[in-house]
CSV table of C-alpha atoms in Angstrom, one decimal:
chain,number,residue,atom,x,y,z
A,1,MET,CA,-20.4,18.8,38.3
A,2,LYS,CA,-16.9,20.2,38.2
A,3,GLU,CA,-15.6,16.9,39.8
A,4,LYS,CA,-17.4,14.9,37.2
A,5,TYR,CA,-15.5,16.6,34.3
A,6,ILE,CA,-12.1,16.5,36.1
A,7,GLU,CA,-12.8,12.8,36.6
A,8,ASP,CA,-13.7,12.4,32.8
A,9,LEU,CA,-10.4,14.0,31.8
A,10,SER,CA,-8.3,11.9,34.1
A,11,ASP,CA,-10.2,8.7,32.9
A,12,ILE,CA,-9.4,9.8,29.3
A,13,LYS,CA,-5.7,10.1,30.1
A,14,LYS,CA,-5.6,6.8,31.9
A,15,ILE,CA,-7.2,4.9,29.1
A,16,MET,CA,-5.0,6.5,26.4
A,17,ASP,CA,-1.9,5.6,28.4
A,18,ARG,CA,-3.1,2.0,29.2
A,19,SER,CA,-4.1,1.4,25.6
A,20,THR,CA,-0.7,2.4,24.2
A,21,ARG,CA,1.8,1.7,26.9
A,22,PHE,CA,2.8,-1.5,28.8
A,23,LEU,CA,2.9,0.0,32.2
A,24,SER,CA,3.6,-3.3,34.3
A,25,LEU,CA,7.3,-3.3,33.5
A,26,SER,CA,8.9,-4.1,36.9
A,27,GLY,CA,11.6,-2.0,38.5
A,28,LEU,CA,13.0,-5.3,39.9
A,29,ALA,CA,13.5,-6.5,36.3
A,30,GLY,CA,15.8,-3.5,35.8
A,31,ILE,CA,17.7,-4.4,39.0
A,32,SER,CA,18.0,-8.1,38.1
A,33,THR,CA,19.2,-7.5,34.6
A,34,GLY,CA,21.8,-5.0,35.9
A,35,LEU,CA,23.0,-7.6,38.4
A,36,SER,CA,23.1,-10.2,35.7
A,37,ALA,CA,25.3,-7.8,33.7
A,38,LEU,CA,27.7,-7.3,36.6
A,39,VAL,CA,28.1,-11.1,37.0
A,40,GLY,CA,28.5,-11.6,33.2
A,41,SER,CA,31.1,-8.9,32.8
A,42,GLY,CA,33.0,-10.2,35.9
A,43,VAL,CA,33.1,-13.7,34.4
A,44,ALA,CA,34.2,-12.2,31.0
A,45,TYR,CA,37.0,-10.2,32.6
A,46,VAL,CA,38.4,-13.2,34.5
A,47,VAL,CA,38.1,-15.7,31.6
A,48,ILE,CA,38.9,-13.5,28.6
A,49,PHE,CA,40.1,-10.0,29.1
A,50,LYS,CA,42.4,-10.3,32.2
A,51,GLY,CA,46.0,-10.0,31.0
A,52,ASN,CA,45.0,-9.6,27.4
A,53,ASP,CA,45.0,-6.5,25.2
A,54,TYR,CA,41.8,-7.4,23.4
A,55,LEU,CA,40.1,-3.9,23.7
A,56,VAL,CA,41.7,-2.2,20.8
A,57,PRO,CA,40.1,-0.5,17.7
A,58,GLY,CA,41.2,-3.3,15.3
A,59,ALA,CA,40.9,-6.9,15.0
A,60,VAL,CA,42.8,-9.1,17.5
A,61,GLU,CA,44.2,-12.7,17.4
A,62,ILE,CA,42.0,-14.7,19.7
A,63,ALA,CA,41.7,-18.5,19.7
A,64,LYS,CA,38.4,-20.0,18.6
A,65,THR,CA,37.9,-21.4,22.1
A,66,GLY,CA,38.2,-17.8,23.4
A,67,LYS,CA,35.5,-16.7,21.0
A,68,ALA,CA,33.3,-19.5,21.9
A,69,HIS,CA,33.8,-18.8,25.7
A,70,LEU,CA,32.9,-15.2,25.1
A,71,LEU,CA,29.8,-16.2,23.2
A,72,LEU,CA,28.8,-18.6,25.9
A,73,ILE,CA,29.2,-16.0,28.6
A,74,ALA,CA,27.2,-13.5,26.6
A,75,LEU,CA,24.4,-16.0,26.0
A,76,GLY,CA,24.4,-17.0,29.7
A,77,THR,CA,24.1,-13.3,30.7
A,78,LEU,CA,21.3,-12.8,28.2
A,79,VAL,CA,19.4,-15.7,29.4
A,80,LEU,CA,19.8,-14.8,33.1
A,81,SER,CA,18.7,-11.2,32.4
A,82,ILE,CA,15.8,-11.9,30.1
A,83,GLY,CA,14.6,-14.8,32.3
A,84,SER,CA,14.6,-12.7,35.5
A,85,ALA,CA,13.1,-9.6,33.8
A,86,MET,CA,10.2,-11.8,32.4
A,87,LEU,CA,9.7,-13.4,35.9
A,88,PHE,CA,9.3,-10.1,37.7
A,89,THR,CA,7.3,-8.4,35.0
A,90,VAL,CA,4.8,-11.3,34.7
A,91,ARG,CA,4.5,-11.3,38.6
A,92,ASN,CA,3.8,-7.6,38.4
A,93,THR,CA,1.1,-8.0,35.8
A,94,LYS,CA,-0.5,-10.6,37.9
A,95,LYS,CA,-0.5,-8.3,40.9
A,96,ARG,CA,-2.3,-5.7,38.8
A,97,ASN,CA,-4.8,-8.1,37.4
A,98,GLN,CA,-3.6,-7.7,33.7
A,99,ARG,CA,-2.4,-10.1,31.2
A,100,ALA,CA,1.4,-10.1,30.4
A,101,TRP,CA,0.8,-11.0,26.8
A,102,ASN,CA,-1.4,-8.2,25.4
A,103,ALA,CA,-1.5,-5.8,22.5
A,104,GLN,CA,0.7,-3.3,24.4
A,105,SER,CA,3.4,-5.8,25.4
A,106,LYS,CA,3.6,-7.2,21.9
A,107,GLU,CA,4.1,-3.8,20.4
A,108,LEU,CA,6.7,-3.0,23.0
A,109,LEU,CA,8.5,-6.3,22.3
A,110,VAL,CA,8.6,-5.8,18.6
A,111,ASN,CA,9.9,-2.2,18.9
A,112,LEU,CA,12.7,-3.3,21.3
A,113,LEU,CA,13.6,-6.3,19.1
A,114,ILE,CA,14.2,-4.5,15.8
A,115,PRO,CA,17.3,-2.5,16.9
A,116,LEU,CA,18.3,-5.2,19.3
A,117,VAL,CA,18.5,-8.1,16.8
A,118,THR,CA,20.1,-5.8,14.2
A,119,GLY,CA,22.8,-4.9,16.7
A,120,GLY,CA,23.1,-8.6,18.0
A,121,VAL,CA,23.7,-9.9,14.4
A,122,ALA,CA,26.3,-7.1,13.7
A,123,CYS,CA,28.1,-7.9,16.9
A,124,LEU,CA,28.2,-11.7,16.1
A,125,ILE,CA,29.8,-10.9,12.8
A,126,LEU,CA,32.4,-8.6,14.4
A,127,LEU,CA,33.1,-11.2,17.1
A,128,SER,CA,33.7,-13.9,14.4
A,129,ARG,CA,36.3,-11.5,12.8
A,130,GLY,CA,38.0,-10.7,16.0
A,131,PHE,CA,36.9,-7.1,16.6
A,132,LEU,CA,36.4,-7.5,20.3
A,133,GLY,CA,37.0,-3.9,21.1
A,134,LEU,CA,33.9,-2.8,19.1
A,135,LEU,CA,31.6,-5.0,21.1
A,136,PRO,CA,31.2,-3.0,24.2
A,137,PRO,CA,30.3,0.3,22.4
A,138,LEU,CA,28.0,-1.3,19.9
A,139,THR,CA,26.1,-3.4,22.3
A,140,LEU,CA,25.5,-0.3,24.4
A,141,ILE,CA,24.5,1.8,21.5
A,142,PHE,CA,22.1,-0.6,20.0
A,143,TYR,CA,20.5,-1.4,23.4
A,144,GLY,CA,20.1,2.3,24.0
A,145,LEU,CA,18.4,2.7,20.6
A,146,ALA,CA,16.1,-0.3,21.4
A,147,LEU,CA,15.0,1.4,24.7
A,148,VAL,CA,14.4,4.8,23.0
A,149,ASN,CA,12.4,3.0,20.3
A,150,GLY,CA,10.4,1.0,22.8
A,151,SER,CA,9.8,3.8,25.3
A,152,ARG,CA,6.7,5.0,23.4
A,153,ASN,CA,5.1,1.7,24.4
A,154,THR,CA,6.1,1.6,28.2
A,155,LEU,CA,7.1,3.7,31.1
A,156,PRO,CA,8.4,7.1,29.9
A,157,GLU,CA,11.6,6.8,32.1
A,158,ILE,CA,12.8,4.1,29.7
A,159,ARG,CA,13.6,6.8,27.1
A,160,ASN,CA,16.2,8.6,29.3
A,161,LEU,CA,17.8,5.3,30.3
A,162,GLY,CA,18.1,4.6,26.5
A,163,LEU,CA,19.8,8.0,25.9
A,164,ILE,CA,22.3,7.4,28.8
A,165,GLN,CA,23.2,4.0,27.2
A,166,ILE,CA,23.7,5.6,23.8
A,167,PHE,CA,25.9,8.3,25.3
A,168,ILE,CA,28.0,5.7,27.3
A,169,GLY,CA,28.2,3.6,24.1
A,170,LEU,CA,29.6,6.6,22.2
A,171,ALA,CA,32.2,7.2,25.0
A,172,ALA,CA,33.1,3.6,24.7
A,173,PHE,CA,33.9,4.1,21.0
A,174,GLN,CA,36.1,7.0,21.9
A,175,PHE,CA,37.8,5.2,24.8
A,176,ILE,CA,37.9,1.7,23.5
A,177,THR,CA,40.4,0.3,26.1
A,178,TYR,CA,37.9,1.3,28.8
A,179,GLY,CA,35.2,-0.6,27.1
A,180,LEU,CA,34.5,-3.2,29.6
A,181,PHE,CA,34.4,-0.6,32.5
A,182,LEU,CA,31.9,1.5,30.5
A,183,TRP,CA,29.9,-1.6,29.6
A,184,VAL,CA,29.6,-2.3,33.4
A,185,LEU,CA,28.6,1.3,34.0
A,186,GLY,CA,25.8,1.2,31.4
A,187,PHE,CA,24.4,-2.3,31.6
A,188,GLY,CA,25.1,-2.7,35.3
A,189,VAL,CA,25.1,0.5,37.3
A,190,PHE,CA,22.7,2.7,35.4
A,191,GLN,CA,20.4,-0.3,34.6
A,192,ILE,CA,20.1,-0.8,38.4
A,193,ILE,CA,19.7,2.8,39.3
A,194,TYR,CA,16.8,3.1,36.8
A,195,GLY,CA,15.3,-0.1,38.2
A,196,VAL,CA,15.4,1.5,41.7
A,197,ILE,CA,13.8,4.7,40.4
A,198,VAL,CA,11.0,2.9,38.6
A,199,GLN,CA,10.4,0.6,41.6
A,200,LYS,CA,10.1,3.6,44.0
A,201,LYS,CA,8.1,5.8,41.7
A,202,TYR,CA,5.4,3.2,40.9
A,203,ARG,CA,5.6,1.6,44.3
A,204,GLN,CA,5.4,-1.9,42.9
B,1,MET,CA,-23.2,28.7,30.6
B,2,LYS,CA,-25.6,27.3,28.2
B,3,GLU,CA,-23.3,27.7,25.1
B,4,LEU,CA,-20.6,26.0,27.1
B,5,LEU,CA,-22.8,23.0,27.7
B,6,ASP,CA,-23.8,22.9,24.1
B,7,GLY,CA,-20.2,22.2,23.1
B,8,LEU,CA,-20.4,18.9,24.9
B,9,ASP,CA,-21.3,15.9,22.7
B,10,ARG,CA,-24.1,13.7,24.0
B,11,ALA,CA,-22.4,10.7,22.5
B,12,PHE,CA,-19.6,10.9,25.1
B,13,GLU,CA,-21.8,11.4,28.1
B,14,ASN,CA,-21.5,7.8,28.9
B,15,LYS,CA,-18.2,6.5,30.5
B,16,THR,CA,-17.9,3.5,28.3
B,17,ARG,CA,-18.3,5.5,25.0
B,18,LEU,CA,-15.9,8.2,26.2
B,19,GLY,CA,-13.5,5.2,27.1
B,20,ILE,CA,-14.0,3.6,23.6
B,21,MET,CA,-13.2,6.9,21.8
B,22,SER,CA,-10.2,7.7,24.1
B,23,ALA,CA,-8.6,4.4,23.2
B,24,LEU,CA,-9.4,4.6,19.5
B,25,VAL,CA,-8.0,8.1,18.9
B,26,VAL,CA,-4.5,7.0,20.1
B,27,ASN,CA,-4.5,3.6,18.5
B,28,ASP,CA,-4.8,3.1,14.7
B,29,ARG,CA,-7.2,0.1,15.5
B,30,LEU,CA,-8.3,-2.1,18.3
B,31,ASP,CA,-10.3,-5.4,18.3
B,32,PHE,CA,-13.3,-6.1,20.4
B,33,ASN,CA,-11.4,-8.1,23.0
B,34,ALA,CA,-8.7,-5.5,23.4
B,35,LEU,CA,-11.4,-2.9,24.1
B,36,LYS,CA,-13.2,-5.2,26.5
B,37,GLU,CA,-10.0,-5.8,28.5
B,38,LEU,CA,-9.1,-2.1,28.4
B,39,LEU,CA,-12.4,-0.9,29.7
B,40,GLY,CA,-13.5,-3.9,31.8
B,41,ALA,CA,-16.9,-3.9,30.2
B,42,THR,CA,-19.1,-6.9,29.5
B,43,ASP,CA,-19.7,-8.2,26.0
B,44,GLY,CA,-23.3,-6.9,25.8
B,45,ASN,CA,-22.5,-3.5,27.3
B,46,LEU,CA,-19.5,-2.8,25.1
B,47,ALA,CA,-21.4,-4.1,22.0
B,48,SER,CA,-24.3,-1.7,22.5
B,49,HIS,CA,-22.2,1.3,23.1
B,50,LEU,CA,-20.0,0.5,20.0
B,51,LYS,CA,-23.3,0.2,18.0
B,52,SER,CA,-24.4,3.6,19.2
B,53,LEU,CA,-21.0,5.2,18.2
B,54,GLU,CA,-21.4,3.5,14.8
B,55,ARG,CA,-24.8,5.2,14.3
B,56,SER,CA,-23.2,8.6,15.0
B,57,ASP,CA,-20.5,7.6,12.3
B,58,TYR,CA,-17.8,8.1,15.0
B,59,VAL,CA,-16.4,4.5,14.6
B,60,VAL,CA,-16.4,1.9,11.9
B,61,TYR,CA,-15.6,-1.7,12.1
B,62,GLU,CA,-14.0,-4.5,9.9
B,63,LYS,CA,-14.7,-8.2,10.3
B,64,ASP,CA,-12.1,-10.7,9.4
B,65,PHE,CA,-10.9,-14.1,10.6
B,66,LEU,CA,-8.0,-14.7,13.1
B,67,ASP,CA,-7.1,-18.4,13.5
B,68,ARG,CA,-10.4,-19.1,12.0
B,69,LYS,CA,-12.3,-17.3,14.7
B,70,PRO,CA,-14.2,-14.2,13.7
B,71,ASN,CA,-12.5,-11.0,14.8
B,72,THR,CA,-14.0,-7.4,14.7
B,73,THR,CA,-11.6,-4.5,14.5
B,74,TYR,CA,-12.7,-1.0,15.3
B,75,TYR,CA,-11.4,2.3,14.0
B,76,ALA,CA,-12.3,5.9,14.8
B,77,THR,CA,-13.5,7.9,11.8
B,78,ASP,CA,-12.2,11.5,11.1
B,79,LEU,CA,-15.6,12.7,12.1
B,80,GLY,CA,-15.3,10.9,15.4
B,81,ARG,CA,-11.8,12.2,16.1
B,82,GLU,CA,-13.0,15.7,15.4
B,83,ALA,CA,-16.0,15.4,17.7
B,84,PHE,CA,-13.9,13.9,20.5
B,85,LYS,CA,-11.4,16.9,20.2
B,86,LYS,CA,-14.3,19.3,20.3
B,87,HIS,CA,-15.8,17.5,23.3
B,88,ILE,CA,-12.5,17.7,25.3
B,89,GLN,CA,-12.1,21.3,24.4
B,90,ALA,CA,-15.6,22.0,25.7
B,91,ILE,CA,-14.8,20.2,29.0
B,92,GLU,CA,-11.6,22.4,29.3
B,93,GLN,CA,-13.6,25.5,28.6
B,94,LEU,CA,-16.1,24.5,31.1
B,95,LEU,CA,-13.7,23.8,33.8
B,96,LYS,CA,-12.1,27.2,33.3
B,97,LYS,CA,-15.5,28.9,33.9
B,98,LEU,CA,-16.6,26.8,36.8
């Protein structure tokens, strides 16, 4: 009889989690987005930042082609990371016999996108006016806020990853010249570390 | 022992009904298909247990149209939430004594 009630309580908890959280987020998605960020920032360093003092608090003089290249590199990185993250996550949902597009993943997506799109638009405006130095801190901070906001709807570890990104973003505001390095640390290194943690913990 | 068992709600003795209530207390609302996917129940089974919870006034539903298809959305009532909370407290008390 005791076992029946312990099982009841564990069932209740499972259903509450499953009905509010999208738990099939793949650790491999974290690793692949981190690797995409490393590649993207490497290309950006070679093409844009190497030999130029663009990472300063104010606006810089940069040719239109330079802005276009940076935008292109950012878009490429975004497509690569979102594409690979979706691939691994959809594969994970199939393994668990769940649908990738359900009430929980929709809620997660909406909650991630609100801070993310806000930050994205703000960064596009800043880029068009030449404020390159503000892009690393702001992308980190808005990404961190998006993760904290979305963490209610997915694996609880995501909240801490979000807080780390916010913290690194604030550091990048203080040390603007080190922006690219801190960007690599947040979007690359910590993203990969969390991917590995999630992958190990949930044995996907 | 007997008083402890009295705290348990007969409405939640069944696994499907317990599952329905667990999902509805943490979500503002869920439609029939979301509940079905969540609990892995058949249409008939789920419908009959929802009906029984409706009769206890623990859940209410709303019918509307989604892409021209009828869609039924379920909510937990305050009475249902209270009953569910009491039921869990009763289980916890019981486990302490066992």
